[in-house]
XYZ file of C-alpha atoms in Angstrom:
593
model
C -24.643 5.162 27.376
C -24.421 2.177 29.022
C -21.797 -0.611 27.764
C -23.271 -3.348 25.266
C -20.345 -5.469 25.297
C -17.690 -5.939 28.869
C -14.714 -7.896 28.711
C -13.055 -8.452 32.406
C -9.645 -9.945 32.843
C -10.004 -11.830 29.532
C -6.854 -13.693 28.629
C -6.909 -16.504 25.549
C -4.121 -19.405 24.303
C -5.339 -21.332 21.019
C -5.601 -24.709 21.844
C -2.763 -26.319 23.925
C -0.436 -23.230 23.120
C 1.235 -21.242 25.570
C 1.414 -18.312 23.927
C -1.660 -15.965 25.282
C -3.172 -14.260 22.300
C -5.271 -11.873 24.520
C -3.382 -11.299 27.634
C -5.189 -9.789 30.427
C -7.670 -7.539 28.635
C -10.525 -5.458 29.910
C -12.619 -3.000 28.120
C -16.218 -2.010 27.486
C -18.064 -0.661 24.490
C -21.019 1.644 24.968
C -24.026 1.483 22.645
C -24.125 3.491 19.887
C -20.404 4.080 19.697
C -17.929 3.984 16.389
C -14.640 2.007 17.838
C -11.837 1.391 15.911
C -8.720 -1.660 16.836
C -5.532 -0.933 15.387
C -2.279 -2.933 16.087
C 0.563 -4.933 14.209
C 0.457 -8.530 12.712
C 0.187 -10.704 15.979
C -1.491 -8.338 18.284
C -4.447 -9.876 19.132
C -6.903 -7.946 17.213
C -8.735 -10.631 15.332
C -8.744 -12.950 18.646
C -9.928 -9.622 19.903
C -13.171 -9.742 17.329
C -13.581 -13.385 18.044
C -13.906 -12.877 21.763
C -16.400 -10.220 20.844
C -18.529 -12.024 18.305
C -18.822 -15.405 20.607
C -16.722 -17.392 18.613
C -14.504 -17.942 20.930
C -15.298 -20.054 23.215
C -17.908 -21.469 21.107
C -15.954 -21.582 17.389
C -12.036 -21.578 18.571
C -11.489 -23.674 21.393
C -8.422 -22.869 23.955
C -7.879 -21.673 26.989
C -9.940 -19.265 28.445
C -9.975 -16.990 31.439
C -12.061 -13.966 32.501
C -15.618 -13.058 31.469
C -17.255 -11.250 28.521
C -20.790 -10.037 28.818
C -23.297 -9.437 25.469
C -25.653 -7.348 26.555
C -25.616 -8.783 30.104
C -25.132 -12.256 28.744
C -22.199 -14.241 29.717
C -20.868 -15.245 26.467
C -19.544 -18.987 28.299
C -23.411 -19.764 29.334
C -25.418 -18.644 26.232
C -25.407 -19.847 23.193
C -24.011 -18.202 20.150
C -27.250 -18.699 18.542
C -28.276 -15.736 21.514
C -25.451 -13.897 21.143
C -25.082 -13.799 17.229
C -28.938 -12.048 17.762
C -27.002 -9.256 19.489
C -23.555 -9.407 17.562
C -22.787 -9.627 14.111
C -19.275 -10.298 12.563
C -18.059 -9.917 8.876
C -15.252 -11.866 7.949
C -11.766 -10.631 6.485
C -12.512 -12.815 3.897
C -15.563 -11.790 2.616
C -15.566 -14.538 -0.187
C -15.324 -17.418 2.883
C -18.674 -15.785 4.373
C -20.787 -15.535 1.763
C -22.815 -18.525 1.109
C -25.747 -18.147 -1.726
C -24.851 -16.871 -5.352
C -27.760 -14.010 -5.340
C -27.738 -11.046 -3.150
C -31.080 -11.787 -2.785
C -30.527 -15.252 -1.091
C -27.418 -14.347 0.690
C -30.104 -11.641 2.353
C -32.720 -14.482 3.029
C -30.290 -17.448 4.703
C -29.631 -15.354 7.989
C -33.065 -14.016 8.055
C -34.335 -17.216 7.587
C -31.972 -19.046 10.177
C -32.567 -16.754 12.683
C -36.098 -16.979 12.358
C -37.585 -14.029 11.334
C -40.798 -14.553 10.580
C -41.699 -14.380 7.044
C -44.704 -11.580 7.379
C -41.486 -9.591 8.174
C -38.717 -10.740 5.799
C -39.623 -8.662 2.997
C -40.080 -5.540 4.179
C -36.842 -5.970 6.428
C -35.165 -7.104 3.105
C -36.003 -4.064 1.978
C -35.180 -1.429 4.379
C -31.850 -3.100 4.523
C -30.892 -3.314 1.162
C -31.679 0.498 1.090
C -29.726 1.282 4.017
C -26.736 0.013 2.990
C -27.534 1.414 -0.451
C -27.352 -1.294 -2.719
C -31.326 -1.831 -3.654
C -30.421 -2.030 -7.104
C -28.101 -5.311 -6.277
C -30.866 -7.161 -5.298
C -31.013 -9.747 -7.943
C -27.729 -9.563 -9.165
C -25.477 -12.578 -9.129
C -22.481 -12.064 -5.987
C -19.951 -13.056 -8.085
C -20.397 -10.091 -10.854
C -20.244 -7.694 -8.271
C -16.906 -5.583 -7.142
C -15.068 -6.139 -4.287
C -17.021 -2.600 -2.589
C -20.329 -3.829 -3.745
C -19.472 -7.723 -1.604
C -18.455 -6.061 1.491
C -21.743 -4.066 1.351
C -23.730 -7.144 0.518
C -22.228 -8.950 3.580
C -22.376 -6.103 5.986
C -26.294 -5.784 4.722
C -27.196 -9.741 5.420
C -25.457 -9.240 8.745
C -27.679 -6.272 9.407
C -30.802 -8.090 8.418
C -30.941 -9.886 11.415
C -30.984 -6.948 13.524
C -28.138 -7.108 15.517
C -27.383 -4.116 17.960
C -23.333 -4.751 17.311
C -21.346 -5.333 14.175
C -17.883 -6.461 14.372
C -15.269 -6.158 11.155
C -12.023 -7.676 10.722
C -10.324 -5.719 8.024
C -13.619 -4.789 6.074
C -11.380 -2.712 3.442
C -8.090 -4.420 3.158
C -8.780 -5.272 -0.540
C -10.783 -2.345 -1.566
C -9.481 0.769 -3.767
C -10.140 4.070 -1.909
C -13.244 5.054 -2.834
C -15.305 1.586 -2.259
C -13.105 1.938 1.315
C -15.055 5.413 1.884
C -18.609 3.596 0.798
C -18.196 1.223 3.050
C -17.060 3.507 5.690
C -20.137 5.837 5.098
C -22.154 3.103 5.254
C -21.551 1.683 8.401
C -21.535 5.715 9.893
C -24.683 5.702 8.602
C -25.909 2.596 10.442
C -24.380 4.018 13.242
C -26.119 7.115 13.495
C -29.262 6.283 12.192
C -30.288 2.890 13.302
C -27.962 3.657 16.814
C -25.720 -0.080 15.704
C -22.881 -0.131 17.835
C -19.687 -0.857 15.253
C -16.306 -2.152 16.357
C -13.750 -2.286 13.496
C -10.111 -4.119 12.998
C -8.184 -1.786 10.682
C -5.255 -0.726 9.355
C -6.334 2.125 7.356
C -5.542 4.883 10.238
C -6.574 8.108 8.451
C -9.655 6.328 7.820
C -10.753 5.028 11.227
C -9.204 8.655 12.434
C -11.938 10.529 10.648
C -14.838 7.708 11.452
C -14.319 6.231 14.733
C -15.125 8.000 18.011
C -12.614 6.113 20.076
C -9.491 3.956 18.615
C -7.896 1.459 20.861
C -4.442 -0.113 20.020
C -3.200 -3.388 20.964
C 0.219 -4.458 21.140
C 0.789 -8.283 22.245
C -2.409 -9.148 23.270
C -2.697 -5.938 25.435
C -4.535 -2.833 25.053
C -2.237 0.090 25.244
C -4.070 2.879 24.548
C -7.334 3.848 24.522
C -9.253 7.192 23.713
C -10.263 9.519 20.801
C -8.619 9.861 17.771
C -6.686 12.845 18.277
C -5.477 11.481 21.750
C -4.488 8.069 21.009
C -2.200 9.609 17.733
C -0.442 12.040 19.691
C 1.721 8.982 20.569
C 3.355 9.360 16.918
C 6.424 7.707 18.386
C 5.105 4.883 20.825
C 2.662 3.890 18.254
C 5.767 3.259 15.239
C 7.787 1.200 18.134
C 4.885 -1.094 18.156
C 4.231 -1.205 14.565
C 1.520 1.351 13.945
C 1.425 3.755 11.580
C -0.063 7.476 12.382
C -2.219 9.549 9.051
C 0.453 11.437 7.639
C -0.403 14.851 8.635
C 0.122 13.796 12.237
C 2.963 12.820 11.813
C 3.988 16.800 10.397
C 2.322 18.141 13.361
C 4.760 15.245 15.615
C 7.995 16.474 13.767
C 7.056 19.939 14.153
C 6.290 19.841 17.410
C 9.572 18.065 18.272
C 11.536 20.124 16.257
C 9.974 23.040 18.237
C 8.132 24.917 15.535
C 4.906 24.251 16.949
C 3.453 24.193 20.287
C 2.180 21.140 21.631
C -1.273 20.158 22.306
C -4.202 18.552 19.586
C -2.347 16.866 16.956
C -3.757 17.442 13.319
C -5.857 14.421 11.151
C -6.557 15.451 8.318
C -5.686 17.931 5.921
C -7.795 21.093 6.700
C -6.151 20.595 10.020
C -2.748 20.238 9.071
C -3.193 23.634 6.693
C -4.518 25.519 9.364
C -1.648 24.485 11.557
C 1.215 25.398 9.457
C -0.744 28.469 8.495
C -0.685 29.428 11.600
C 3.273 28.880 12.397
C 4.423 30.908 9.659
C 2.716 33.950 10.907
C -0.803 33.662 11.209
C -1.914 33.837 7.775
C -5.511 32.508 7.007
C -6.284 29.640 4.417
C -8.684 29.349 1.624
C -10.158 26.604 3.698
C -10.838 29.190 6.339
C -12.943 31.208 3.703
C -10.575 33.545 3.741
C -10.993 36.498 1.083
C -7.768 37.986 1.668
C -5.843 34.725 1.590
C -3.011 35.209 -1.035
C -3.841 32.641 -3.485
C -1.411 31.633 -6.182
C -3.126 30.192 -9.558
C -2.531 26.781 -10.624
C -1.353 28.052 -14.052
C 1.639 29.963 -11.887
C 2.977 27.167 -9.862
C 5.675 25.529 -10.751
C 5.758 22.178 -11.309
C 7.556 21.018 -7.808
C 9.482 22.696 -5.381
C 12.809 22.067 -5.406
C 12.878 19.988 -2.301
C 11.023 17.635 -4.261
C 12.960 14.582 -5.370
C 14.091 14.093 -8.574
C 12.510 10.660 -10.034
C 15.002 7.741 -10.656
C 16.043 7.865 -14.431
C 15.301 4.756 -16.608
C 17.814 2.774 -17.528
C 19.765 4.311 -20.253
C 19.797 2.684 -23.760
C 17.729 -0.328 -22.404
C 14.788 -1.802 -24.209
C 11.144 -1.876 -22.560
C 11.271 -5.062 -20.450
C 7.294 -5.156 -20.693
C 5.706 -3.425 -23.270
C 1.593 -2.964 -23.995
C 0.834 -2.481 -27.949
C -3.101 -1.115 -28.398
C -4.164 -4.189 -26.775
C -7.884 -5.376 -25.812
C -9.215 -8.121 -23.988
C -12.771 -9.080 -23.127
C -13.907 -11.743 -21.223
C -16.798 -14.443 -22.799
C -20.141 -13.518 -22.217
C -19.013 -9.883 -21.246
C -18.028 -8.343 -18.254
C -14.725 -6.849 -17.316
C -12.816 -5.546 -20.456
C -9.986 -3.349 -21.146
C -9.020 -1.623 -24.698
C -6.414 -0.064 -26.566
C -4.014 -0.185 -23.827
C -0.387 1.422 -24.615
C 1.952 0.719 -21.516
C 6.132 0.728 -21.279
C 8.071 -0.155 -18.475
C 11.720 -0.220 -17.740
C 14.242 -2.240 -16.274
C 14.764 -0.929 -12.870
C 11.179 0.968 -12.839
C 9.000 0.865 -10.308
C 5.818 1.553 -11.960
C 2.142 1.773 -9.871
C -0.931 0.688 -11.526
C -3.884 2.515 -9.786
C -7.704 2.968 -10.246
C -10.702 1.310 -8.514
C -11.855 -2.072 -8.385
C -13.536 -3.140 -11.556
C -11.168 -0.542 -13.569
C -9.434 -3.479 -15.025
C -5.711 -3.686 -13.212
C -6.267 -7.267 -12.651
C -6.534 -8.085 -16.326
C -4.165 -6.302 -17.326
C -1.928 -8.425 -14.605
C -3.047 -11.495 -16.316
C -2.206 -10.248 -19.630
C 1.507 -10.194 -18.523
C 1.492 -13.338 -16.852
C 0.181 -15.083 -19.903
C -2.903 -16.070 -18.110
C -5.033 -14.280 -20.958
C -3.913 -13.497 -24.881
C -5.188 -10.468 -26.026
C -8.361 -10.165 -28.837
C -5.870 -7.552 -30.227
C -2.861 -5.902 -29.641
C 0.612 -7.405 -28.784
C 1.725 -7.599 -24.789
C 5.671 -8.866 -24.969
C 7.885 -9.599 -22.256
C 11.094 -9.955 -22.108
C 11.246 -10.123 -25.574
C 8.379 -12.837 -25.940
C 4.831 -12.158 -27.531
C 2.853 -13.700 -24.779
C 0.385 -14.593 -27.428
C 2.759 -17.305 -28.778
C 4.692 -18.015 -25.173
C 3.592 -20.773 -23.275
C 2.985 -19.893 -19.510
C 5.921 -21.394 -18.594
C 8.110 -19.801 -20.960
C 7.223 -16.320 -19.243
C 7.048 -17.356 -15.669
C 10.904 -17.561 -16.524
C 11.118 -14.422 -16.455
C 8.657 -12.775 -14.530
C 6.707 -13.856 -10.995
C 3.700 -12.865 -9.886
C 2.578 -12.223 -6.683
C -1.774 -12.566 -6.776
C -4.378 -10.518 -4.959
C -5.033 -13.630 -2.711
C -1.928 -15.283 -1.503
C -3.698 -18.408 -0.321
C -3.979 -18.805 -4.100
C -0.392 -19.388 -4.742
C 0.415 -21.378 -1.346
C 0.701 -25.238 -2.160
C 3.130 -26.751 0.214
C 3.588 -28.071 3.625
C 6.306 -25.751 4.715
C 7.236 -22.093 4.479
C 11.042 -23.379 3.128
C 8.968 -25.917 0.504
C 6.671 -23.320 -0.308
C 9.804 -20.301 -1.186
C 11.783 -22.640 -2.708
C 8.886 -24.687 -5.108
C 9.097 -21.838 -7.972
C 13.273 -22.292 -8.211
C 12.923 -25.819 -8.074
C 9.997 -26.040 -11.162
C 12.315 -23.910 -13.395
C 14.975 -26.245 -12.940
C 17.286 -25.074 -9.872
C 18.725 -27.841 -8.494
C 17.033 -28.746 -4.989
C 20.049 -27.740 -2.574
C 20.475 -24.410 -4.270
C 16.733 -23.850 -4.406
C 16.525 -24.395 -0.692
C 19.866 -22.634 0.168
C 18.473 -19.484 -1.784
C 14.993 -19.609 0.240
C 16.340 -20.174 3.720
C 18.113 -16.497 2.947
C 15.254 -14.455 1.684
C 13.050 -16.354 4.827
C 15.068 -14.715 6.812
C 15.215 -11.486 5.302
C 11.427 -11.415 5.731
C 11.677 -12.885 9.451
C 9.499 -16.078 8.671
C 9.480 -19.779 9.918
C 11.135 -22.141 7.717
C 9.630 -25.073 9.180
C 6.086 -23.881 9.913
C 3.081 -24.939 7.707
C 1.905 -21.571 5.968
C -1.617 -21.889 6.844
C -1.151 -22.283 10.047
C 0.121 -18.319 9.811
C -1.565 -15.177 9.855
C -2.756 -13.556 6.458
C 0.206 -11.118 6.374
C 2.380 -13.589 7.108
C 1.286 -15.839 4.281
C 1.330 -12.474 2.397
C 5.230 -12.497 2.941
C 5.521 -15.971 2.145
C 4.079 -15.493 -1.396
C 6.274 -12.456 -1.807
C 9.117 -14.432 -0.574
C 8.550 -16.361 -3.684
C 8.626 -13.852 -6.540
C 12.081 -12.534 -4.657
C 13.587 -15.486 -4.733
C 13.238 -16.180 -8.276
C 15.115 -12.898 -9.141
C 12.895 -12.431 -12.499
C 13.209 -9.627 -14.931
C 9.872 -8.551 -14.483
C 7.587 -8.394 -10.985
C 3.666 -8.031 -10.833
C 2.624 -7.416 -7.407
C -1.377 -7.563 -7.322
C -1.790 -5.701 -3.571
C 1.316 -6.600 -2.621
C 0.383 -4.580 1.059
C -3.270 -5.944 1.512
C -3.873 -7.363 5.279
C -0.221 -5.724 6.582
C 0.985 -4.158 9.394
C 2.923 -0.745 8.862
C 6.255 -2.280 9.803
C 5.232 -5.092 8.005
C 4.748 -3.126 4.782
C 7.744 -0.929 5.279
C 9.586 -5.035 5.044
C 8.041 -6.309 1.863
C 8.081 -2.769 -0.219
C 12.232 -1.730 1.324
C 12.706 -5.438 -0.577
C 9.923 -4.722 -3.387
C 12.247 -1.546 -3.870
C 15.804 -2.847 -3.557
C 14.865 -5.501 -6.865
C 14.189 -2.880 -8.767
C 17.130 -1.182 -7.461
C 18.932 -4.339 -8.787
C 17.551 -4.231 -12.412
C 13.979 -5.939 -12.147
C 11.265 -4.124 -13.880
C 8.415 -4.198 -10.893
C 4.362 -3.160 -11.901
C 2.860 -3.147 -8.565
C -1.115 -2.581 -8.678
C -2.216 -1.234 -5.001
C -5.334 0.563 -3.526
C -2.711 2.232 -0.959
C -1.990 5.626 -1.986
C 0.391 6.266 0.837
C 2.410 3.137 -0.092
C 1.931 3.980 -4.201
C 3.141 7.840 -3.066
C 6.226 6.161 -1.183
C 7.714 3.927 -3.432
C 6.234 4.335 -7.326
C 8.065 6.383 -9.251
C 5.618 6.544 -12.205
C 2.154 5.731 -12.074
C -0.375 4.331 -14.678
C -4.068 5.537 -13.763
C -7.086 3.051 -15.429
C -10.837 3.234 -15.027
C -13.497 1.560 -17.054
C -10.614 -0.774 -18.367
C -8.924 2.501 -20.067
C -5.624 3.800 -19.272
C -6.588 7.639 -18.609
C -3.121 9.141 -17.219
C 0.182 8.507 -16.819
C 3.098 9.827 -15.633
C 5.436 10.928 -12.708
C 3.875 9.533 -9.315
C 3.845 13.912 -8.149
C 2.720 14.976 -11.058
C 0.313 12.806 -11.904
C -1.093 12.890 -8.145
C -1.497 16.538 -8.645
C -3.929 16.126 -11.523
C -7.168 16.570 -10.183
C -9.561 16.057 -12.612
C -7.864 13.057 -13.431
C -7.894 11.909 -9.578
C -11.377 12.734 -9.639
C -12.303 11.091 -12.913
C -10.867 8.286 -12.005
C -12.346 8.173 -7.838
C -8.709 8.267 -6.474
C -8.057 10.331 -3.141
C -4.720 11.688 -3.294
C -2.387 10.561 -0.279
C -2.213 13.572 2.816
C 1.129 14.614 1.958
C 0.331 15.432 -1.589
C -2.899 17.267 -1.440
C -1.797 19.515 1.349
C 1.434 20.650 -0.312
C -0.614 21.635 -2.864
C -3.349 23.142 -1.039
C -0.206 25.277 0.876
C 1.511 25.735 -2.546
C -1.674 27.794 -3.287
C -2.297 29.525 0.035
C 1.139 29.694 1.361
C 3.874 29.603 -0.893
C 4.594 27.928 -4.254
C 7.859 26.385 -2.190
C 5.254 23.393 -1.253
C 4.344 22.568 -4.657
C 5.489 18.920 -5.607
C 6.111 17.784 -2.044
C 4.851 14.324 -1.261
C 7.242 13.357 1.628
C 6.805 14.098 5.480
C 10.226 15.069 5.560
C 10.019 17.882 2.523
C 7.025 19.243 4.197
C 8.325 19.985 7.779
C 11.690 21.277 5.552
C 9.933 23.622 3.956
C 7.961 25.033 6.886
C 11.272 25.158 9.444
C 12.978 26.996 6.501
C 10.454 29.402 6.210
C 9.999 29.626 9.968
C 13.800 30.963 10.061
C 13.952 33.364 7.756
């Protein structure tokens, strides 16, 4: 097909800065194609969609050299009135883009603006809204809906307009896994059916590995690879010196391959690939997900409950008292909505405990029930020895921070040192010692003292929250998405620290849609749906649970479900394994014998 969108030369500076954001790139995008942008914090990728959606030149101003072409329109000469007819964008920030309170008139604005005439509105209303798949949101007020069902709404008013392009910076970063396949689904959908070209900024690598037909990475402003999926993560190694992360299972076929185990050649990305693989290096065997009759199947009743490669999970601390504790409590919010009941919860001193489920399952509230920011209708929430229904606020922010969803929420000062050092400074630290103790965590998170934090990316200001709940050195952490809008090696930063408190003694809840991250670094895991906790338990164990994964629409991470899937097949060996490492142990072992 021929390209829709050509970029030639392009370099960009913001304003009078000379550091180039986009340095030197060219590329085209043909119609019809799935493309997905990966790169670390700083890479260009969201100048990248800017340069693509015609706001820059005509939103950002700065220096600009080379061309970019819209369908054969130079994006300098026409308008973005013409090229936002071709081009659509959705925001990171979905909230920022949205502009009526029905879905209805959030629909009708672009239509409207754009001048579609109105003999047409309704029927393209229509077909849209049942497209994307959210008819039955037509009247319903934006700010009821879940974070899934807003990304749909704004992908569907773009697509309204009829534009032959849609760009998406981050479209998923604060969705839970299953609203992050929706909206994935959706936009295939689009893709194949109504032939919409769809460029997407991501982090979610597995994700955009399955989707996209072609993944470029950027690095510095550069593009420095190019091609499909499977070619592009074959460069396991380049792509973690930049600051990319590969899907897990690619990274077993990487080790594997450089340990000499297996040949080289397609890497795997996704599971059925990565069980097929190993299948094949210890000796051929076929897999049930061959359709294999003769496979040698071991029953779930018969496994054990890990391997022994598995790590053991840190002990709590002995003899210590719950530093958090949840007594049957319920909460619902006036005039109904989100609610959660009878909710039983325990955590430790030195625990590291994940709260996971999808959005709308009530992990937020039950956030703000520590905090103090709600008192439960029933039920008793204490922490650190306080009932939070008698506390004041800022009794318990003495002992426990918070780090919110939205960092930009938290963020009231004019400097990143101001900003780390504020919390110290309203509990009574005196100003030299507040400001002493934030220059050294700043710098354990690699951020500039003296910048102004919204003049920073998102996962910068991301670390500059966190920075604050570290430096208080609380008794108890909540971390709501504490790894929303990061880079991999960003991420690695802020949970290695996240990790080392509760190392130190801190009792950390961490709610996160990231079941890679969650399989990483939680050692016990509370699972919650319809404001309910249904599970709890080990982070292995509980992952291995399927009904409860599947009653509560969790995917499990890579790792985990292909241990188990090979535990079955293979050898009960794999059963419990959720690191890379234990995996490619298990198969070189097995591969010696």
């Amino acid at each position: 097909m021929a390209p829709i969108i050509e970029m030639k030369d392009v370099s960009f500076s913001y304003g009078a800065s000379s550091q180039v954001a986009l340095d030197h790139v060219s590329l085209s995008v043909r119609e019809g194609e799935f493309v997905g942008v990966i790169g670390p914090a700083g890479s260009g990728r969201s100048t990248l969609a800017a340069v693509l959606s015609g706001a820059i030149p005509h939103h950002f101003h700065g220096q600009l050299y080379g061309v970019t072409y819209v369908q054969g329109l130079d994006t300098c000469e026409a308008t973005l009135t013409d090229i936002s007819s071709v081009v659509g964008s959705v925001l990171q920030d979905i909230d920022a883009q949205m502009v009526a309170s029905v879905v209805e008139d959030e629909m009708l604005f672009g239509m409207e603006n754009f001048g579609v005439p109105h003999d047409q509105i309704e029927q393209r209303l229509v077909q849209t809204l049942e497209t994307v798949g959210i008819a039955d949101l037509r009247h319903r007020e934006i700010a009821t809906l879940s974070g899934g069902q807003k990304q749909k709404v704004a992908i569907a008013a773009i697509l309204a307009m009829g534009p032959r392009v849609l760009v998406l910076d981050e479209p998923t970063a604060a969705l839970d896994p299953a609203a992050t396949q929706l909206v994935y689904d959706t936009l295939r959908r689009i893709n194949r059916e109504r032939g919409v070209t769809v460029v997407v900024m991501e982090q979610k690598v597995a994700m955009l590995s399955e989707y996209c037909d072609r993944v470029m990475v950027m690095d510095a402003g550069k593009i420095v690879f190019s091609g499909a999926p499977h070619e592009v993560f074959a460069h396991g190694e380049e792509l973690r010196r930049i600051g990319c992360d590969s899907p897990r299972v690619t990274r077993i076929y990487n080790r594997l391959v450089a340990d000499g185990v297996v040949p080289a050649g397609s890497p795997c990305l996704n599971v059925s690939e990565a069980e097929q693989l190993i299948a094949r290096a210890l000796g051929g065997r076929e897999t049930a997900a061959a359709g294999s009759a003769k496979a040698a199947v071991v029953s779930e009743a018969a496994l054990p409950a890990s391997s022994p490669h598995a790590p053991a999970p840190r002990p709590k601390a002995e003899g210590a008292k719950p530093a958090v504790s949840f007594e049957d409590v319920c909460f619902s919010y006036p005039g109904g909505g989100a609610s959660v009941q009878n909710l039983e919860l325990a955590v430790y001193p030195g625990e590291l405990v994940g709260v996971v489920g999808q959005n709308g399952a009530g992990k937020t509230t039950l956030t703000k029930l520590l905090n103090g920011l709600l008192k439960p209708s029933s039920g008793v929430v204490t922490v650190a020895g306080l009932d939070t229904r008698e506390a004041p606020v800022s009794r318990i922010a003495a002992h426990l921070s918070t780090l919110f969803q939205n960092p930009d929420r938290q963020i009231c000062r004019e400097t990143v040192l101001d900003e780390v050092a504020f919390g110290l400074v309203l509990t009574g630290t005196p100003q030299e010692e507040a400001r002493e103790r934030a220059q050294r965590v700043i710098e354990r998170f690699g951020l500039p003292a003296e910048e102004a934090p919204f003049s920073l990316s998102r996962g910068q200001r991301q670390k500059i929250a966190l920075a604050s709940v570290v430096v208080m050195e609380p008794e108890v952490i909540v971390l709501d998405e504490p790894t929303s809008g990061l880079d991999y090696r960003e991420c690695m930063t802020v949970m290695e620290t996240v990790s080392e408190m509760a190392e130190r003694g801190s009792a950390v809840i961490m709610v996160c849609h990231d079941m890679e991250v969650v399989s990483d670094f939680a050692e016990r895991l509370v699972v919650m749906a319809q404001g309910r906790i249904l599970g709890r338990g080990p982070t292995r164990q509980v992952f291995g649970e399927g009904d409860l994964m599947r009653e509560a629409s969790i995917a499990p991470p890579q790792v985990t479900e292909l241990s188990e899937r090979l535990a079955r097949t293979i050898s009960p060996a794999f059963a419990g394994l959720s690191e890379v490492d234990d995996v490619v142990s298990v198969v070189e072992e097995m591969v010696a014998r």
